[in-house]
Amino acid sequence: MENIKDLFPCHIDSPEAMLSLGARIGALLKKGDILALIGDLGAGKTHLTQGVAKHFSYTGAVTSPTFNLIHEYSDTPLIHTDFYRLDKPEELLQIGWEDYLEREAILIIEWADRFPELIPPGSHWIKIQHQDTGRSLQYAHH
Ligand SMILES: Nc1ncnc2c1ncn2[C@@H]1O[C@H](COP(=O)(O)OP(=O)(O)O)[C@@H](O)[C@H]1O
Ligand SMILES: [Mg+2]
């Protein structure tokens, strides 16, 4: 069986290809796995997440969680959060971050590097960077 790590490094040249990569990653994820995404605004973190959701047959909207901090997609084992608007780790701890980590779900975190102390060891860190055309992605050891 293929490992998530083996998909990287790679170059992804369109939003559609980003969705496909997300779906391939989704197929390799097990419940309890965590994807910690790193990349500037517009890097494609939400697209990658949409691809994962697609693998789990989720057909609703996948957008960056902002005010509510956490999105949980119905009928999937997928939970999505974004640390971009998180001012301090306490905000997330107050809404039960530890409980989310214990859940039998796949967790995807955009801007994970803002608060790496909130990310458990063993998470899959993926770094996305803008290129002249498309994006480059690397499996990052954090
Ligand atoms: N691999 C890619 N190549 C070119 N454009 C991309 C790629 N991935 C995403 N995009 C585009 O980049 C923009 C931002 O994507 P988004 O997933 O919202 O980024 P983020 O969540 O990192 O801010 C979107 O317009 C999307 O279509
Ligand atoms: Mg986003």
PDB file of C-alpha atoms and ligand atoms in Angstrom:
ATOM      1  CA  MET A   1       0.000   0.000   0.000  1.00  0.00           C
ATOM      2  CA  GLU A   2       1.151   3.462  -0.907  1.00  0.00           C
ATOM      3  CA  ASN A   3       2.171   5.901   1.829  1.00  0.00           C
ATOM      4  CA  ILE A   4       1.050   9.523   1.896  1.00  0.00           C
ATOM      5  CA  LYS A   5       4.727  10.539   2.003  1.00  0.00           C
ATOM      6  CA  ASP A   6       5.320   8.799  -1.326  1.00  0.00           C
ATOM      7  CA  LEU A   7       3.045  11.297  -3.092  1.00  0.00           C
ATOM      8  CA  PHE A   8       5.583  14.057  -2.404  1.00  0.00           C
ATOM      9  CA  PRO A   9       7.366  16.134  -3.520  1.00  0.00           C
ATOM     10  CA  CYS A  10       5.105  16.991  -6.431  1.00  0.00           C
ATOM     11  CA  HIS A  11       4.048  19.829  -8.692  1.00  0.00           C
ATOM     12  CA  ILE A  12       0.339  20.465  -9.130  1.00  0.00           C
ATOM     13  CA  ASP A  13      -0.563  22.714 -12.022  1.00  0.00           C
ATOM     14  CA  SER A  14      -4.274  23.431 -11.600  1.00  0.00           C
ATOM     15  CA  PRO A  15      -7.056  23.657  -9.030  1.00  0.00           C
ATOM     16  CA  GLU A  16      -8.614  20.509 -10.529  1.00  0.00           C
ATOM     17  CA  ALA A  17      -5.357  18.599 -10.097  1.00  0.00           C
ATOM     18  CA  MET A  18      -5.260  19.825  -6.493  1.00  0.00           C
ATOM     19  CA  LEU A  19      -8.674  18.243  -5.914  1.00  0.00           C
ATOM     20  CA  SER A  20      -7.452  14.994  -7.460  1.00  0.00           C
ATOM     21  CA  LEU A  21      -4.395  14.949  -5.224  1.00  0.00           C
ATOM     22  CA  GLY A  22      -6.624  15.600  -2.210  1.00  0.00           C
ATOM     23  CA  ALA A  23      -8.792  12.644  -3.197  1.00  0.00           C
ATOM     24  CA  ARG A  24      -5.699  10.427  -3.524  1.00  0.00           C
ATOM     25  CA  ILE A  25      -4.553  11.523  -0.090  1.00  0.00           C
ATOM     26  CA  GLY A  26      -8.053  10.890   1.236  1.00  0.00           C
ATOM     27  CA  ALA A  27      -7.876   7.316   0.016  1.00  0.00           C
ATOM     28  CA  LEU A  28      -4.736   6.789   2.114  1.00  0.00           C
ATOM     29  CA  LEU A  29      -6.021   8.396   5.306  1.00  0.00           C
ATOM     30  CA  LYS A  30      -7.285   6.412   8.246  1.00  0.00           C
ATOM     31  CA  LYS A  31      -9.572   7.631  10.983  1.00  0.00           C
ATOM     32  CA  GLY A  32      -7.529   9.478  13.559  1.00  0.00           C
ATOM     33  CA  ASP A  33      -5.007  10.767  10.988  1.00  0.00           C
ATOM     34  CA  ILE A  34      -4.168  14.454  10.955  1.00  0.00           C
ATOM     35  CA  LEU A  35      -3.149  16.596   7.970  1.00  0.00           C
ATOM     36  CA  ALA A  36      -1.341  19.765   9.015  1.00  0.00           C
ATOM     37  CA  LEU A  37      -1.231  22.144   6.048  1.00  0.00           C
ATOM     38  CA  ILE A  38       1.276  24.951   5.619  1.00  0.00           C
ATOM     39  CA  GLY A  39       1.051  27.572   2.883  1.00  0.00           C
ATOM     40  CA  ASP A  40       0.320  31.245   2.272  1.00  0.00           C
ATOM     41  CA  LEU A  41      -3.093  32.677   1.487  1.00  0.00           C
ATOM     42  CA  GLY A  42      -4.177  31.260  -1.842  1.00  0.00           C
ATOM     43  CA  ALA A  43      -1.726  28.360  -1.754  1.00  0.00           C
ATOM     44  CA  GLY A  44      -4.490  25.811  -2.258  1.00  0.00           C
ATOM     45  CA  LYS A  45      -4.989  24.415   1.251  1.00  0.00           C
ATOM     46  CA  THR A  46      -8.766  24.541   1.021  1.00  0.00           C
ATOM     47  CA  HIS A  47      -8.690  22.947  -2.447  1.00  0.00           C
ATOM     48  CA  LEU A  48      -6.645  20.069  -1.117  1.00  0.00           C
ATOM     49  CA  THR A  49      -9.155  19.689   1.709  1.00  0.00           C
ATOM     50  CA  GLN A  50     -12.018  19.728  -0.804  1.00  0.00           C
ATOM     51  CA  GLY A  51     -10.327  16.864  -2.603  1.00  0.00           C
ATOM     52  CA  VAL A  52     -10.127  14.841   0.596  1.00  0.00           C
ATOM     53  CA  ALA A  53     -13.811  15.550   1.262  1.00  0.00           C
ATOM     54  CA  LYS A  54     -14.570  14.438  -2.278  1.00  0.00           C
ATOM     55  CA  HIS A  55     -12.962  11.097  -1.569  1.00  0.00           C
ATOM     56  CA  PHE A  56     -15.384  10.726   1.343  1.00  0.00           C
ATOM     57  CA  SER A  57     -18.272  11.545  -1.023  1.00  0.00           C
ATOM     58  CA  TYR A  58     -19.012  14.835   0.684  1.00  0.00           C
ATOM     59  CA  THR A  59     -20.878  16.991  -1.810  1.00  0.00           C
ATOM     60  CA  GLY A  60     -21.487  20.139   0.240  1.00  0.00           C
ATOM     61  CA  ALA A  61     -19.361  23.269   0.388  1.00  0.00           C
ATOM     62  CA  VAL A  62     -15.854  23.056   1.806  1.00  0.00           C
ATOM     63  CA  THR A  63     -14.672  26.489   2.859  1.00  0.00           C
ATOM     64  CA  SER A  64     -12.066  27.707   5.307  1.00  0.00           C
ATOM     65  CA  PRO A  65     -13.626  27.758   8.749  1.00  0.00           C
ATOM     66  CA  THR A  66     -13.414  31.264  10.135  1.00  0.00           C
ATOM     67  CA  PHE A  67     -15.604  32.491  12.985  1.00  0.00           C
ATOM     68  CA  ASN A  68     -16.747  29.086  14.162  1.00  0.00           C
ATOM     69  CA  LEU A  69     -13.165  27.773  13.861  1.00  0.00           C
ATOM     70  CA  ILE A  70     -14.187  24.186  13.153  1.00  0.00           C
ATOM     71  CA  HIS A  71     -16.252  22.633  10.372  1.00  0.00           C
ATOM     72  CA  GLU A  72     -17.463  19.119  10.666  1.00  0.00           C
ATOM     73  CA  TYR A  73     -18.801  17.648   7.444  1.00  0.00           C
ATOM     74  CA  SER A  74     -21.841  15.495   7.889  1.00  0.00           C
ATOM     75  CA  ASP A  75     -21.683  11.802   7.025  1.00  0.00           C
ATOM     76  CA  THR A  76     -17.900  11.879   6.747  1.00  0.00           C
ATOM     77  CA  PRO A  77     -15.228  11.257   9.300  1.00  0.00           C
ATOM     78  CA  LEU A  78     -13.780  14.677   8.366  1.00  0.00           C
ATOM     79  CA  ILE A  79     -13.177  17.714  10.572  1.00  0.00           C
ATOM     80  CA  HIS A  80     -11.651  20.887   9.100  1.00  0.00           C
ATOM     81  CA  THR A  81     -10.135  23.843  10.870  1.00  0.00           C
ATOM     82  CA  ASP A  82      -7.995  26.850  10.034  1.00  0.00           C
ATOM     83  CA  PHE A  83      -5.632  28.584  12.444  1.00  0.00           C
ATOM     84  CA  TYR A  84      -5.497  31.772  10.341  1.00  0.00           C
ATOM     85  CA  ARG A  85      -7.978  33.636  12.495  1.00  0.00           C
ATOM     86  CA  LEU A  86      -7.052  31.956  15.716  1.00  0.00           C
ATOM     87  CA  ASP A  87      -5.434  34.535  17.983  1.00  0.00           C
ATOM     88  CA  LYS A  88      -4.294  32.216  20.703  1.00  0.00           C
ATOM     89  CA  PRO A  89      -4.355  28.472  21.390  1.00  0.00           C
ATOM     90  CA  GLU A  90      -6.657  28.995  24.382  1.00  0.00           C
ATOM     91  CA  GLU A  91      -9.560  29.812  22.031  1.00  0.00           C
ATOM     92  CA  LEU A  92      -9.366  26.363  20.557  1.00  0.00           C
ATOM     93  CA  LEU A  93      -8.752  24.619  23.847  1.00  0.00           C
ATOM     94  CA  GLN A  94     -11.923  26.291  25.159  1.00  0.00           C
ATOM     95  CA  ILE A  95     -14.029  24.755  22.412  1.00  0.00           C
ATOM     96  CA  GLY A  96     -12.689  21.314  23.179  1.00  0.00           C
ATOM     97  CA  TRP A  97      -9.674  20.826  20.897  1.00  0.00           C
ATOM     98  CA  GLU A  98      -8.462  17.911  23.016  1.00  0.00           C
ATOM     99  CA  ASP A  99     -11.805  16.176  22.446  1.00  0.00           C
ATOM    100  CA  TYR A 100     -11.540  16.692  18.680  1.00  0.00           C
ATOM    101  CA  LEU A 101      -8.108  15.073  18.758  1.00  0.00           C
ATOM    102  CA  GLU A 102      -9.539  12.033  20.502  1.00  0.00           C
ATOM    103  CA  ARG A 103     -12.286  11.599  17.943  1.00  0.00           C
ATOM    104  CA  GLU A 104     -12.267   8.839  15.375  1.00  0.00           C
ATOM    105  CA  ALA A 105     -12.124  11.367  12.570  1.00  0.00           C
ATOM    106  CA  ILE A 106      -9.660  12.705  10.047  1.00  0.00           C
ATOM    107  CA  LEU A 107      -8.590  16.184  11.005  1.00  0.00           C
ATOM    108  CA  ILE A 108      -7.322  18.764   8.503  1.00  0.00           C
ATOM    109  CA  ILE A 109      -5.758  21.978   9.768  1.00  0.00           C
ATOM    110  CA  GLU A 110      -4.953  24.959   7.543  1.00  0.00           C
ATOM    111  CA  TRP A 111      -2.173  27.287   8.752  1.00  0.00           C
ATOM    112  CA  ALA A 112      -1.129  24.546  11.183  1.00  0.00           C
ATOM    113  CA  ASP A 113       2.315  26.138  11.560  1.00  0.00           C
ATOM    114  CA  ARG A 114       0.805  29.134  13.370  1.00  0.00           C
ATOM    115  CA  PHE A 115       0.337  26.980  16.463  1.00  0.00           C
ATOM    116  CA  PRO A 116       2.413  23.848  15.977  1.00  0.00           C
ATOM    117  CA  GLU A 117       2.127  23.135  19.692  1.00  0.00           C
ATOM    118  CA  LEU A 118      -1.527  22.233  19.067  1.00  0.00           C
ATOM    119  CA  ILE A 119      -0.620  19.553  16.525  1.00  0.00           C
ATOM    120  CA  PRO A 120       0.104  16.082  17.893  1.00  0.00           C
ATOM    121  CA  PRO A 121       3.263  14.212  16.942  1.00  0.00           C
ATOM    122  CA  GLY A 122       2.751  11.819  14.053  1.00  0.00           C
ATOM    123  CA  SER A 123       0.637  14.262  12.033  1.00  0.00           C
ATOM    124  CA  HIS A 124       1.251  14.539   8.283  1.00  0.00           C
ATOM    125  CA  TRP A 125       2.673  17.988   7.561  1.00  0.00           C
ATOM    126  CA  ILE A 126       2.265  19.185   3.979  1.00  0.00           C
ATOM    127  CA  LYS A 127       3.801  22.408   2.733  1.00  0.00           C
ATOM    128  CA  ILE A 128       2.331  24.107  -0.349  1.00  0.00           C
ATOM    129  CA  GLN A 129       4.220  26.844  -2.202  1.00  0.00           C
ATOM    130  CA  HIS A 130       3.276  29.110  -5.090  1.00  0.00           C
ATOM    131  CA  GLN A 131       5.314  28.601  -8.234  1.00  0.00           C
ATOM    132  CA  ASP A 132       5.304  30.575 -11.491  1.00  0.00           C
ATOM    133  CA  THR A 133       2.720  28.092 -12.662  1.00  0.00           C
ATOM    134  CA  GLY A 134       0.841  25.977 -10.197  1.00  0.00           C
ATOM    135  CA  ARG A 135       2.095  24.910  -6.806  1.00  0.00           C
ATOM    136  CA  SER A 136       4.797  22.715  -5.376  1.00  0.00           C
ATOM    137  CA  LEU A 137       3.990  20.444  -2.469  1.00  0.00           C
ATOM    138  CA  GLN A 138       6.326  18.806  -0.025  1.00  0.00           C
ATOM    139  CA  TYR A 139       5.914  16.407   2.804  1.00  0.00           C
ATOM    140  CA  ALA A 140       7.369  18.351   5.708  1.00  0.00           C
ATOM    141  CA  HIS A 141       8.908  16.832   8.771  1.00  0.00           C
ATOM    142  CA  HIS A 142       8.071  19.237  11.542  1.00  0.00           C
TER     143      HIS A 142
HETATM  144  N1  LIG B   1      -2.334  23.699  -7.870  1.00  0.00           N
HETATM  145  C1  LIG B   1      -2.943  24.859  -8.222  1.00  0.00           C
HETATM  146  N2  LIG B   1      -2.561  25.518  -9.320  1.00  0.00           N
HETATM  147  C2  LIG B   1      -3.123  26.689  -9.645  1.00  0.00           C
HETATM  148  N3  LIG B   1      -4.091  27.303  -8.912  1.00  0.00           N
HETATM  149  C3  LIG B   1      -4.502  26.694  -7.796  1.00  0.00           C
HETATM  150  C4  LIG B   1      -3.958  25.441  -7.387  1.00  0.00           C
HETATM  151  N4  LIG B   1      -4.556  25.074  -6.228  1.00  0.00           N
HETATM  152  C5  LIG B   1      -5.431  26.045  -5.926  1.00  0.00           C
HETATM  153  N5  LIG B   1      -5.411  27.027  -6.851  1.00  0.00           N
HETATM  154  C6  LIG B   1      -6.203  28.268  -6.834  1.00  0.00           C
HETATM  155  O1  LIG B   1      -5.704  29.073  -5.772  1.00  0.00           O
HETATM  156  C7  LIG B   1      -6.750  29.804  -5.178  1.00  0.00           C
HETATM  157  C8  LIG B   1      -6.740  29.639  -3.680  1.00  0.00           C
HETATM  158  O2  LIG B   1      -7.048  28.315  -3.328  1.00  0.00           O
HETATM  159  P1  LIG B   1      -7.478  27.934  -1.844  1.00  0.00           P
HETATM  160  O3  LIG B   1      -7.607  26.471  -1.811  1.00  0.00           O
HETATM  161  O4  LIG B   1      -8.632  28.749  -1.408  1.00  0.00           O
HETATM  162  O5  LIG B   1      -6.172  28.415  -1.022  1.00  0.00           O
HETATM  163  P2  LIG B   1      -5.918  28.544   0.550  1.00  0.00           P
HETATM  164  O6  LIG B   1      -6.944  27.749   1.279  1.00  0.00           O
HETATM  165  O7  LIG B   1      -4.527  27.997   0.731  1.00  0.00           O
HETATM  166  O8  LIG B   1      -5.962  30.015   0.872  1.00  0.00           O
HETATM  167  C9  LIG B   1      -8.030  29.339  -5.816  1.00  0.00           C
HETATM  168  O9  LIG B   1      -8.424  30.310  -6.755  1.00  0.00           O
HETATM  169  C10 LIG B   1      -7.666  28.064  -6.537  1.00  0.00           C
HETATM  170  O10 LIG B   1      -8.425  27.869  -7.698  1.00  0.00           O
HETATM  171 MG    MG B   2      -8.181  28.206   2.936  1.00  0.00          MG
END
